[in-house]
């Protein structure tokens, strides 16, 4: 998907992302830098936790889903940043060997009242692996409108 603008996103539109395989090395590297807890950084120590093994940081899972959204190309031409994310929920842990698949649904698209050359689009993301839903969240972004002329 390329050359998409605010007008291309109406409520109910669904985007599918490319699957993201998660490896133990990726989990540990992310966690060592951003969330250094033993069940994210040390497979042996993780085995003795309530999780029974290594799991990805929830923030890592958010990063994976966010990256999947960006890689759809929806922001390639008209992306202007975004005010934030809401309703982040971790339903199950992501483990080494899992493949994360994220479905993105447009919840709402509204034109800016103060700047008519852009609008706000809210996407609901649902990420899952073979074991079920692992993450849900909403992301609001600012997209430019299609140039006139």
Short mmCIF file of N, CA, C and O in Angstrom, two decimals:
data_model
loop_
_atom_site.label_atom_id
_atom_site.label_comp_id
_atom_site.label_asym_id
_atom_site.label_seq_id
_atom_site.Cartn_x
_atom_site.Cartn_y
_atom_site.Cartn_z
N UNK A 1 0.83 -1.18 0.00
CA UNK A 1 0.00 0.00 0.00
C UNK A 1 0.88 1.24 0.00
O UNK A 1 1.70 1.41 0.87
N UNK A 2 0.67 2.07 -0.96
CA UNK A 2 1.39 3.34 -1.01
C UNK A 2 0.45 4.41 -1.53
O UNK A 2 -0.64 4.12 -2.03
N UNK A 3 0.88 5.64 -1.44
CA UNK A 3 0.09 6.77 -1.92
C UNK A 3 -1.29 6.83 -1.28
O UNK A 3 -2.27 7.17 -1.94
N UNK A 4 -1.36 6.51 -0.01
CA UNK A 4 -2.62 6.57 0.71
C UNK A 4 -2.69 7.86 1.53
O UNK A 4 -1.70 8.30 2.10
N UNK A 5 -3.88 8.44 1.56
CA UNK A 5 -4.12 9.68 2.28
C UNK A 5 -5.29 9.48 3.24
O UNK A 5 -5.96 8.45 3.23
N UNK A 6 -5.53 10.50 4.03
CA UNK A 6 -6.61 10.47 5.01
C UNK A 6 -7.91 9.93 4.41
O UNK A 6 -8.58 9.09 5.01
N UNK A 7 -8.26 10.38 3.22
CA UNK A 7 -9.53 9.99 2.60
C UNK A 7 -9.65 8.49 2.32
O UNK A 7 -10.74 7.98 2.12
N UNK A 8 -8.53 7.79 2.32
CA UNK A 8 -8.54 6.36 2.01
C UNK A 8 -8.89 5.49 3.22
O UNK A 8 -8.99 4.26 3.08
N UNK A 9 -9.10 6.11 4.37
CA UNK A 9 -9.34 5.34 5.59
C UNK A 9 -10.73 5.65 6.15
O UNK A 9 -10.96 6.69 6.72
N UNK A 10 -11.63 4.70 5.94
CA UNK A 10 -12.98 4.83 6.47
C UNK A 10 -13.19 3.75 7.53
O UNK A 10 -12.55 2.69 7.50
N UNK A 11 -14.09 4.04 8.45
CA UNK A 11 -14.37 3.10 9.54
C UNK A 11 -14.69 1.72 8.97
O UNK A 11 -15.45 1.58 8.01
N UNK A 12 -14.07 0.72 9.55
CA UNK A 12 -14.30 -0.66 9.15
C UNK A 12 -13.27 -1.22 8.19
O UNK A 12 -13.19 -2.44 8.01
N UNK A 13 -12.47 -0.36 7.57
CA UNK A 13 -11.44 -0.88 6.66
C UNK A 13 -10.46 -1.74 7.45
O UNK A 13 -10.03 -1.36 8.54
N UNK A 14 -10.09 -2.87 6.90
CA UNK A 14 -9.20 -3.81 7.56
C UNK A 14 -7.90 -3.94 6.77
O UNK A 14 -7.93 -4.08 5.55
N UNK A 15 -6.79 -3.89 7.49
CA UNK A 15 -5.47 -4.08 6.90
C UNK A 15 -4.83 -5.28 7.58
O UNK A 15 -4.90 -5.41 8.80
N UNK A 16 -4.21 -6.13 6.80
CA UNK A 16 -3.46 -7.24 7.39
C UNK A 16 -1.98 -6.95 7.23
O UNK A 16 -1.54 -6.43 6.22
N UNK A 17 -1.24 -7.30 8.24
CA UNK A 17 0.19 -7.04 8.25
C UNK A 17 0.96 -8.31 7.90
O UNK A 17 0.41 -9.41 7.91
N UNK A 18 2.23 -8.12 7.61
CA UNK A 18 3.09 -9.28 7.38
C UNK A 18 3.38 -9.96 8.71
O UNK A 18 3.57 -9.28 9.73
N UNK A 19 3.43 -11.28 8.76
CA UNK A 19 3.75 -11.98 10.00
C UNK A 19 5.17 -11.66 10.47
O UNK A 19 6.05 -11.40 9.66
N UNK A 20 5.35 -11.68 11.78
CA UNK A 20 6.66 -11.39 12.37
C UNK A 20 7.08 -12.55 13.25
O UNK A 20 6.55 -12.76 14.34
N UNK A 21 8.07 -13.36 12.80
CA UNK A 21 8.57 -14.45 13.65
C UNK A 21 9.44 -13.88 14.77
O UNK A 21 10.27 -12.99 14.54
N UNK A 22 9.24 -14.39 15.96
CA UNK A 22 9.97 -13.89 17.14
C UNK A 22 10.98 -14.93 17.58
O UNK A 22 10.62 -16.09 17.83
N UNK A 23 12.23 -14.50 17.70
CA UNK A 23 13.30 -15.40 18.10
C UNK A 23 13.78 -15.05 19.50
O UNK A 23 13.70 -13.90 19.94
N UNK A 24 14.33 -16.04 20.19
CA UNK A 24 14.83 -15.84 21.55
C UNK A 24 15.87 -14.73 21.60
O UNK A 24 15.85 -13.89 22.51
N UNK A 25 16.78 -14.69 20.63
CA UNK A 25 17.82 -13.66 20.64
C UNK A 25 17.22 -12.26 20.56
O UNK A 25 17.70 -11.34 21.22
N UNK A 26 16.17 -12.10 19.76
CA UNK A 26 15.49 -10.80 19.65
C UNK A 26 14.84 -10.42 20.97
O UNK A 26 14.93 -9.27 21.42
N UNK A 27 14.17 -11.38 21.61
CA UNK A 27 13.52 -11.13 22.90
C UNK A 27 14.55 -10.65 23.92
O UNK A 27 14.34 -9.64 24.62
N UNK A 28 15.65 -11.37 24.02
CA UNK A 28 16.66 -11.04 25.03
C UNK A 28 17.36 -9.72 24.73
O UNK A 28 17.61 -8.92 25.64
N UNK A 29 17.65 -9.46 23.45
CA UNK A 29 18.32 -8.19 23.09
C UNK A 29 17.42 -7.00 23.42
O UNK A 29 17.89 -6.00 23.99
N UNK A 30 16.16 -7.08 23.07
CA UNK A 30 15.23 -5.99 23.38
C UNK A 30 15.16 -5.78 24.90
O UNK A 30 15.28 -4.66 25.39
N UNK A 31 14.97 -6.87 25.61
CA UNK A 31 14.80 -6.77 27.06
C UNK A 31 16.05 -6.26 27.78
O UNK A 31 15.94 -5.49 28.73
N UNK A 32 17.21 -6.70 27.35
CA UNK A 32 18.43 -6.21 27.99
C UNK A 32 18.52 -4.70 27.90
O UNK A 32 19.00 -4.04 28.82
N UNK A 33 18.03 -4.15 26.81
CA UNK A 33 18.12 -2.71 26.60
C UNK A 33 16.95 -1.95 27.24
O UNK A 33 17.15 -0.88 27.79
N UNK A 34 15.74 -2.50 27.19
CA UNK A 34 14.56 -1.73 27.58
C UNK A 34 13.72 -2.29 28.73
O UNK A 34 12.92 -1.55 29.30
N UNK A 35 13.84 -3.57 29.04
CA UNK A 35 12.99 -4.16 30.09
C UNK A 35 13.71 -5.36 30.71
O UNK A 35 13.29 -6.50 30.56
N UNK A 36 14.82 -5.09 31.42
CA UNK A 36 15.70 -6.17 31.87
C UNK A 36 15.16 -6.95 33.08
O UNK A 36 15.69 -6.88 34.18
N UNK A 37 14.14 -7.73 32.83
CA UNK A 37 13.61 -8.63 33.86
C UNK A 37 13.99 -10.05 33.48
O UNK A 37 14.06 -10.39 32.30
N UNK A 38 14.19 -10.90 34.49
CA UNK A 38 14.77 -12.23 34.26
C UNK A 38 13.96 -13.10 33.31
O UNK A 38 14.52 -13.91 32.58
N UNK A 39 12.64 -12.95 33.27
CA UNK A 39 11.84 -13.78 32.37
C UNK A 39 11.91 -13.29 30.92
O UNK A 39 11.38 -13.93 30.02
N UNK A 40 12.59 -12.14 30.71
CA UNK A 40 12.83 -11.64 29.35
C UNK A 40 14.29 -11.82 28.92
O UNK A 40 14.58 -11.82 27.72
N UNK A 41 15.20 -11.95 29.87
CA UNK A 41 16.63 -11.91 29.53
C UNK A 41 17.39 -13.22 29.76
O UNK A 41 18.47 -13.39 29.22
N UNK A 42 16.85 -14.12 30.57
CA UNK A 42 17.61 -15.31 30.98
C UNK A 42 16.72 -16.55 30.90
O UNK A 42 15.87 -16.77 31.76
N UNK A 43 16.90 -17.39 29.88
CA UNK A 43 16.04 -18.57 29.72
C UNK A 43 16.03 -19.49 30.94
O UNK A 43 14.97 -20.02 31.29
N UNK A 44 17.18 -19.68 31.58
CA UNK A 44 17.22 -20.56 32.75
C UNK A 44 16.44 -19.97 33.91
O UNK A 44 15.65 -20.66 34.56
N UNK A 45 16.67 -18.71 34.20
CA UNK A 45 15.93 -18.05 35.28
C UNK A 45 14.45 -17.97 34.95
O UNK A 45 13.59 -18.12 35.83
N UNK A 46 14.12 -17.74 33.68
CA UNK A 46 12.72 -17.64 33.25
C UNK A 46 11.96 -18.94 33.48
O UNK A 46 10.77 -18.93 33.79
N UNK A 47 12.66 -20.07 33.36
CA UNK A 47 12.02 -21.37 33.56
C UNK A 47 11.48 -21.52 34.97
O UNK A 47 10.49 -22.24 35.18
N UNK A 48 12.08 -20.82 35.93
CA UNK A 48 11.66 -20.92 37.33
C UNK A 48 10.58 -19.90 37.70
O UNK A 48 10.16 -19.84 38.84
N UNK A 49 10.12 -19.10 36.73
CA UNK A 49 9.11 -18.08 37.02
C UNK A 49 7.71 -18.63 36.73
O UNK A 49 7.55 -19.72 36.18
N UNK A 50 6.72 -17.83 37.03
CA UNK A 50 5.34 -18.19 36.76
C UNK A 50 5.09 -18.42 35.26
O UNK A 50 4.17 -19.14 34.89
N UNK A 51 5.95 -17.85 34.41
CA UNK A 51 5.80 -18.01 32.96
C UNK A 51 6.37 -19.33 32.45
O UNK A 51 6.08 -19.74 31.34
N UNK A 52 7.24 -19.97 33.23
CA UNK A 52 7.79 -21.26 32.86
C UNK A 52 8.74 -21.22 31.68
O UNK A 52 9.04 -22.26 31.10
N UNK A 53 9.21 -20.06 31.32
CA UNK A 53 10.15 -19.94 30.21
C UNK A 53 10.26 -18.50 29.75
O UNK A 53 9.56 -17.61 30.24
N UNK A 54 11.13 -18.30 28.80
CA UNK A 54 11.40 -16.97 28.27
C UNK A 54 10.17 -16.40 27.58
O UNK A 54 9.49 -17.10 26.82
N UNK A 55 9.86 -15.12 27.85
CA UNK A 55 8.77 -14.43 27.17
C UNK A 55 9.24 -13.04 26.74
O UNK A 55 10.15 -12.46 27.34
N UNK A 56 8.61 -12.52 25.70
CA UNK A 56 8.93 -11.17 25.24
C UNK A 56 8.33 -10.15 26.19
O UNK A 56 7.25 -10.37 26.76
N UNK A 57 9.01 -9.04 26.35
CA UNK A 57 8.46 -7.92 27.08
C UNK A 57 7.17 -7.48 26.39
O UNK A 57 7.06 -7.50 25.16
N UNK A 58 6.19 -7.05 27.17
CA UNK A 58 4.98 -6.52 26.57
C UNK A 58 5.26 -5.33 25.69
O UNK A 58 4.63 -5.13 24.64
N UNK A 59 6.25 -4.52 26.09
CA UNK A 59 6.62 -3.36 25.29
C UNK A 59 7.24 -3.79 23.96
O UNK A 59 7.08 -3.12 22.94
N UNK A 60 7.93 -4.90 23.98
CA UNK A 60 8.48 -5.47 22.75
C UNK A 60 7.33 -5.88 21.82
O UNK A 60 7.37 -5.62 20.61
N UNK A 61 6.30 -6.49 22.39
CA UNK A 61 5.14 -6.88 21.60
C UNK A 61 4.46 -5.66 20.98
O UNK A 61 4.06 -5.69 19.82
N UNK A 62 4.36 -4.58 21.76
CA UNK A 62 3.80 -3.33 21.22
C UNK A 62 4.67 -2.83 20.06
O UNK A 62 4.17 -2.40 19.01
N UNK A 63 6.00 -2.91 20.23
CA UNK A 63 6.92 -2.47 19.17
C UNK A 63 6.76 -3.31 17.91
O UNK A 63 6.80 -2.78 16.79
N UNK A 64 6.58 -4.61 18.08
CA UNK A 64 6.38 -5.49 16.92
C UNK A 64 5.12 -5.08 16.17
O UNK A 64 5.13 -4.90 14.95
N UNK A 65 4.00 -4.93 16.89
CA UNK A 65 2.73 -4.57 16.26
C UNK A 65 2.82 -3.19 15.60
O UNK A 65 2.31 -2.98 14.49
N UNK A 66 3.47 -2.25 16.27
CA UNK A 66 3.63 -0.91 15.70
C UNK A 66 4.45 -0.96 14.42
O UNK A 66 4.11 -0.31 13.42
N UNK A 67 5.51 -1.75 14.43
CA UNK A 67 6.33 -1.91 13.24
C UNK A 67 5.55 -2.55 12.11
O UNK A 67 5.70 -2.17 10.94
N UNK A 68 4.71 -3.52 12.44
CA UNK A 68 3.90 -4.16 11.42
C UNK A 68 2.96 -3.14 10.77
O UNK A 68 2.79 -3.12 9.55
N UNK A 69 2.36 -2.28 11.59
CA UNK A 69 1.48 -1.24 11.06
C UNK A 69 2.25 -0.31 10.13
O UNK A 69 1.82 -0.04 9.01
N UNK A 70 3.39 0.15 10.57
CA UNK A 70 4.19 1.07 9.74
C UNK A 70 4.60 0.41 8.43
O UNK A 70 4.55 1.02 7.36
N UNK A 71 4.98 -0.88 8.50
CA UNK A 71 5.43 -1.57 7.28
C UNK A 71 4.31 -1.82 6.27
O UNK A 71 4.58 -2.20 5.14
N UNK A 72 3.05 -1.59 6.63
CA UNK A 72 1.98 -1.69 5.63
C UNK A 72 2.12 -0.57 4.60
O UNK A 72 1.56 -0.65 3.52
N UNK A 73 2.83 0.50 4.97
CA UNK A 73 3.03 1.62 4.07
C UNK A 73 1.97 2.70 4.19
O UNK A 73 1.99 3.67 3.44
N UNK A 74 1.05 2.58 5.13
CA UNK A 74 -0.03 3.55 5.23
C UNK A 74 0.45 4.97 5.55
O UNK A 74 -0.24 5.93 5.26
N UNK A 75 1.64 5.09 6.10
CA UNK A 75 2.15 6.41 6.47
C UNK A 75 3.21 6.93 5.49
O UNK A 75 3.75 8.00 5.66
N UNK A 76 3.50 6.15 4.47
CA UNK A 76 4.63 6.44 3.58
C UNK A 76 4.54 7.81 2.92
O UNK A 76 5.55 8.49 2.76
N UNK A 77 3.37 8.25 2.54
CA UNK A 77 3.22 9.51 1.84
C UNK A 77 2.61 10.60 2.73
O UNK A 77 3.07 11.72 2.74
N UNK A 78 1.58 10.25 3.49
CA UNK A 78 0.80 11.27 4.19
C UNK A 78 0.98 11.27 5.70
O UNK A 78 0.35 12.06 6.39
N UNK A 79 1.83 10.41 6.24
CA UNK A 79 2.00 10.33 7.69
C UNK A 79 2.56 11.61 8.28
O UNK A 79 3.51 12.18 7.76
N UNK A 80 1.94 12.05 9.37
CA UNK A 80 2.38 13.27 10.05
C UNK A 80 2.51 13.05 11.57
O UNK A 80 2.32 13.96 12.35
N UNK A 81 2.83 11.82 11.96
CA UNK A 81 2.98 11.53 13.38
C UNK A 81 1.67 11.10 14.00
O UNK A 81 0.74 10.72 13.32
N UNK A 82 1.61 11.21 15.31
CA UNK A 82 0.39 10.81 16.00
C UNK A 82 0.39 11.21 17.46
O UNK A 82 1.46 11.34 18.06
N UNK A 83 -0.78 11.42 18.03
CA UNK A 83 -0.86 11.84 19.42
C UNK A 83 -0.75 10.71 20.44
O UNK A 83 -0.55 10.98 21.62
N UNK A 84 -0.87 9.44 20.02
CA UNK A 84 -0.66 8.41 21.02
C UNK A 84 -1.37 7.10 20.78
O UNK A 84 -2.00 6.87 19.76
N UNK A 85 -1.24 6.25 21.81
CA UNK A 85 -1.84 4.92 21.83
C UNK A 85 -2.72 4.84 23.06
O UNK A 85 -2.45 5.48 24.07
N UNK A 86 -3.75 4.01 22.97
CA UNK A 86 -4.67 3.83 24.09
C UNK A 86 -5.03 2.36 24.24
O UNK A 86 -4.86 1.57 23.31
N UNK A 87 -5.57 2.05 25.39
CA UNK A 87 -6.16 0.73 25.64
C UNK A 87 -5.22 -0.42 25.33
O UNK A 87 -5.64 -1.44 24.76
N UNK A 88 -3.95 -0.28 25.69
CA UNK A 88 -2.99 -1.36 25.47
C UNK A 88 -3.26 -2.48 26.48
O UNK A 88 -3.30 -2.24 27.69
N UNK A 89 -3.47 -3.68 25.95
CA UNK A 89 -3.73 -4.84 26.81
C UNK A 89 -2.91 -6.02 26.31
O UNK A 89 -2.91 -6.34 25.12
N UNK A 90 -2.21 -6.66 27.26
CA UNK A 90 -1.47 -7.87 26.95
C UNK A 90 -2.31 -9.05 27.41
O UNK A 90 -2.62 -9.17 28.59
N UNK A 91 -2.68 -9.92 26.50
CA UNK A 91 -3.56 -11.03 26.82
C UNK A 91 -2.81 -12.32 27.12
O UNK A 91 -3.23 -13.09 27.99
N UNK A 92 -1.74 -12.55 26.40
CA UNK A 92 -0.90 -13.75 26.59
C UNK A 92 0.53 -13.35 26.26
O UNK A 92 0.76 -12.47 25.44
N UNK A 93 1.50 -14.05 26.84
CA UNK A 93 2.88 -13.74 26.50
C UNK A 93 3.27 -14.25 25.12
O UNK A 93 2.73 -15.23 24.62
N UNK A 94 4.22 -13.57 24.52
CA UNK A 94 4.83 -13.99 23.26
C UNK A 94 6.11 -14.73 23.62
O UNK A 94 6.91 -14.26 24.42
N UNK A 95 6.30 -15.89 23.01
CA UNK A 95 7.43 -16.76 23.33
C UNK A 95 8.32 -16.97 22.10
O UNK A 95 7.87 -16.77 20.97
N UNK A 96 9.54 -17.39 22.33
CA UNK A 96 10.42 -17.70 21.19
C UNK A 96 9.75 -18.72 20.26
O UNK A 96 9.13 -19.68 20.73
N UNK A 97 9.84 -18.47 18.97
CA UNK A 97 9.22 -19.35 17.99
C UNK A 97 7.82 -18.93 17.58
O UNK A 97 7.30 -19.42 16.57
N UNK A 98 7.21 -18.04 18.34
CA UNK A 98 5.89 -17.54 17.96
C UNK A 98 6.00 -16.68 16.72
O UNK A 98 7.03 -16.05 16.46
N UNK A 99 4.93 -16.63 15.96
CA UNK A 99 4.82 -15.74 14.82
C UNK A 99 3.64 -14.81 15.11
O UNK A 99 2.52 -15.26 15.30
N UNK A 100 3.94 -13.52 15.18
CA UNK A 100 2.90 -12.53 15.48
C UNK A 100 2.25 -12.06 14.19
O UNK A 100 2.95 -11.68 13.24
N UNK A 101 0.93 -12.12 14.16
CA UNK A 101 0.14 -11.61 13.04
C UNK A 101 -0.78 -10.54 13.60
O UNK A 101 -1.44 -10.77 14.62
N UNK A 102 -0.83 -9.40 12.95
CA UNK A 102 -1.64 -8.29 13.45
C UNK A 102 -2.66 -7.88 12.41
O UNK A 102 -2.32 -7.70 11.24
N UNK A 103 -3.89 -7.77 12.85
CA UNK A 103 -4.97 -7.26 12.02
C UNK A 103 -5.27 -5.84 12.50
O UNK A 103 -5.42 -5.61 13.70
N UNK A 104 -5.35 -4.93 11.55
CA UNK A 104 -5.56 -3.52 11.86
C UNK A 104 -6.92 -3.11 11.27
O UNK A 104 -7.17 -3.31 10.09
N UNK A 105 -7.77 -2.55 12.12
CA UNK A 105 -9.09 -2.10 11.68
C UNK A 105 -9.24 -0.61 11.95
O UNK A 105 -8.93 -0.15 13.06
N UNK A 106 -9.72 0.12 10.96
CA UNK A 106 -9.97 1.54 11.15
C UNK A 106 -11.22 1.69 12.01
O UNK A 106 -12.29 1.23 11.63
N UNK A 107 -11.06 2.30 13.17
CA UNK A 107 -12.19 2.55 14.05
C UNK A 107 -12.89 3.86 13.67
O UNK A 107 -14.11 3.93 13.64
N UNK A 108 -12.07 4.89 13.41
CA UNK A 108 -12.64 6.22 13.18
C UNK A 108 -11.67 7.05 12.35
O UNK A 108 -10.46 6.91 12.48
N UNK A 109 -12.21 7.89 11.51
CA UNK A 109 -11.42 8.86 10.76
C UNK A 109 -12.17 10.19 10.81
O UNK A 109 -13.34 10.24 10.44
N UNK A 110 -11.49 11.21 11.31
CA UNK A 110 -12.15 12.53 11.38
C UNK A 110 -11.18 13.61 10.95
O UNK A 110 -10.00 13.60 11.30
N UNK A 111 -11.71 14.52 10.19
CA UNK A 111 -10.93 15.65 9.68
C UNK A 111 -10.63 16.60 10.83
O UNK A 111 -11.46 16.82 11.71
N UNK A 112 -9.44 17.17 10.83
CA UNK A 112 -9.06 18.16 11.83
C UNK A 112 -9.92 19.41 11.68
O UNK A 112 -10.14 19.88 10.57
N UNK A 113 -10.39 19.94 12.80
CA UNK A 113 -11.19 21.17 12.75
C UNK A 113 -10.32 22.39 12.48
O UNK A 113 -10.75 23.34 11.84
N UNK A 114 -9.10 22.38 13.00
CA UNK A 114 -8.24 23.56 12.89
C UNK A 114 -7.30 23.52 11.69
O UNK A 114 -6.82 24.56 11.24
N UNK A 115 -7.03 22.33 11.17
CA UNK A 115 -6.11 22.19 10.03
C UNK A 115 -6.74 21.25 9.00
O UNK A 115 -6.56 20.04 9.06
N UNK A 116 -7.47 21.82 8.04
CA UNK A 116 -8.22 20.98 7.10
C UNK A 116 -7.37 20.18 6.11
O UNK A 116 -7.91 19.42 5.32
N UNK A 117 -6.04 20.34 6.17
CA UNK A 117 -5.18 19.56 5.29
C UNK A 117 -4.78 18.22 5.90
O UNK A 117 -3.95 17.50 5.36
N UNK A 118 -5.42 17.87 7.03
CA UNK A 118 -5.08 16.61 7.70
C UNK A 118 -6.26 16.10 8.53
O UNK A 118 -7.20 16.83 8.80
N UNK A 119 -6.14 14.85 8.92
CA UNK A 119 -7.17 14.26 9.77
C UNK A 119 -6.57 13.26 10.72
O UNK A 119 -5.39 12.90 10.61
N UNK A 120 -7.39 12.82 11.66
CA UNK A 120 -6.99 11.84 12.66
C UNK A 120 -7.64 10.51 12.33
O UNK A 120 -8.85 10.44 12.12
N UNK A 121 -6.82 9.46 12.29
CA UNK A 121 -7.33 8.12 12.05
C UNK A 121 -6.97 7.26 13.26
O UNK A 121 -5.81 7.22 13.66
N UNK A 122 -7.97 6.59 13.82
CA UNK A 122 -7.73 5.68 14.94
C UNK A 122 -7.84 4.25 14.42
O UNK A 122 -8.86 3.87 13.82
N UNK A 123 -6.78 3.51 14.63
CA UNK A 123 -6.70 2.10 14.24
C UNK A 123 -6.80 1.23 15.49
O UNK A 123 -6.15 1.51 16.50
N UNK A 124 -7.58 0.17 15.43
CA UNK A 124 -7.58 -0.86 16.47
C UNK A 124 -6.71 -2.00 15.97
O UNK A 124 -6.91 -2.50 14.86
N UNK A 125 -5.74 -2.39 16.78
CA UNK A 125 -4.83 -3.47 16.42
C UNK A 125 -5.11 -4.68 17.29
O UNK A 125 -5.30 -4.55 18.50
N UNK A 126 -5.12 -5.84 16.67
CA UNK A 126 -5.25 -7.11 17.39
C UNK A 126 -4.14 -8.02 16.90
O UNK A 126 -4.11 -8.40 15.73
N UNK A 127 -3.23 -8.34 17.80
CA UNK A 127 -2.09 -9.19 17.47
C UNK A 127 -2.31 -10.57 18.07
O UNK A 127 -2.74 -10.69 19.22
N UNK A 128 -1.99 -11.60 17.29
CA UNK A 128 -2.19 -12.96 17.75
C UNK A 128 -1.06 -13.86 17.28
O UNK A 128 -0.33 -13.54 16.33
N UNK A 129 -0.91 -14.97 17.98
CA UNK A 129 -0.02 -16.05 17.59
C UNK A 129 -0.88 -17.30 17.46
O UNK A 129 -2.11 -17.22 17.60
N UNK A 130 -0.27 -18.44 17.26
CA UNK A 130 -1.04 -19.68 17.17
C UNK A 130 -1.78 -20.01 18.47
O UNK A 130 -2.72 -20.80 18.46
N UNK A 131 -1.36 -19.40 19.58
CA UNK A 131 -2.02 -19.68 20.87
C UNK A 131 -3.16 -18.72 21.17
O UNK A 131 -3.82 -18.87 22.19
N UNK A 132 -3.39 -17.74 20.30
CA UNK A 132 -4.50 -16.81 20.51
C UNK A 132 -4.03 -15.36 20.53
O UNK A 132 -2.89 -15.04 20.19
N UNK A 133 -4.94 -14.50 20.95
CA UNK A 133 -4.67 -13.06 20.99
C UNK A 133 -3.63 -12.77 22.06
O UNK A 133 -3.75 -13.22 23.20
N UNK A 134 -2.60 -11.99 21.68
CA UNK A 134 -1.54 -11.63 22.62
C UNK A 134 -1.57 -10.16 22.99
O UNK A 134 -1.09 -9.76 24.05
N UNK A 135 -2.14 -9.31 22.11
CA UNK A 135 -2.12 -7.86 22.34
C UNK A 135 -3.29 -7.21 21.63
O UNK A 135 -3.62 -7.58 20.49
N UNK A 136 -3.92 -6.26 22.31
CA UNK A 136 -4.87 -5.37 21.66
C UNK A 136 -4.50 -3.95 22.07
O UNK A 136 -4.05 -3.71 23.19
N UNK A 137 -4.69 -3.02 21.14
CA UNK A 137 -4.43 -1.61 21.44
C UNK A 137 -5.03 -0.75 20.33
O UNK A 137 -5.38 -1.25 19.26
N UNK A 138 -5.16 0.53 20.62
CA UNK A 138 -5.58 1.46 19.58
C UNK A 138 -4.49 2.50 19.38
O UNK A 138 -3.80 2.87 20.33
N UNK A 139 -4.34 2.93 18.15
CA UNK A 139 -3.30 3.89 17.77
C UNK A 139 -3.98 4.99 16.96
O UNK A 139 -4.68 4.70 15.99
N UNK A 140 -3.77 6.23 17.37
CA UNK A 140 -4.30 7.36 16.61
C UNK A 140 -3.14 8.05 15.90
O UNK A 140 -2.11 8.33 16.53
N UNK A 141 -3.32 8.28 14.61
CA UNK A 141 -2.27 8.90 13.80
C UNK A 141 -2.86 10.10 13.05
O UNK A 141 -4.07 10.23 12.92
N UNK A 142 -1.98 10.94 12.58
CA UNK A 142 -2.38 12.09 11.77
C UNK A 142 -1.93 11.82 10.34
O UNK A 142 -0.76 11.50 10.10
N UNK A 143 -2.87 11.91 9.41
CA UNK A 143 -2.58 11.68 8.00
C UNK A 143 -3.01 12.90 7.19
O UNK A 143 -4.08 13.47 7.43
N UNK A 144 -2.18 13.28 6.25
CA UNK A 144 -2.50 14.39 5.37
C UNK A 144 -3.62 14.03 4.40
O UNK A 144 -3.80 12.86 4.05
N UNK A 145 -4.36 15.04 3.98
CA UNK A 145 -5.39 14.82 2.97
C UNK A 145 -4.76 14.83 1.58
O UNK A 145 -3.63 15.29 1.39
N UNK A 146 -5.48 14.30 0.64
CA UNK A 146 -4.99 14.21 -0.74
C UNK A 146 -4.82 15.63 -1.30
O UNK A 146 -5.73 16.46 -1.17
N UNK A 147 -3.68 15.91 -1.90
CA UNK A 147 -3.46 17.25 -2.47
C UNK A 147 -4.50 17.57 -3.56
O UNK A 147 -4.88 16.68 -4.34
N UNK A 148 -4.94 18.78 -3.60
CA UNK A 148 -5.91 19.22 -4.62
C UNK A 148 -5.17 19.62 -5.89
O UNK A 148 -4.11 20.21 -5.82
N UNK A 149 -5.78 19.29 -7.01
CA UNK A 149 -5.18 19.76 -8.26
C UNK A 149 -4.76 18.74 -9.19
O UNK A 149 -4.47 17.75 -9.41
#
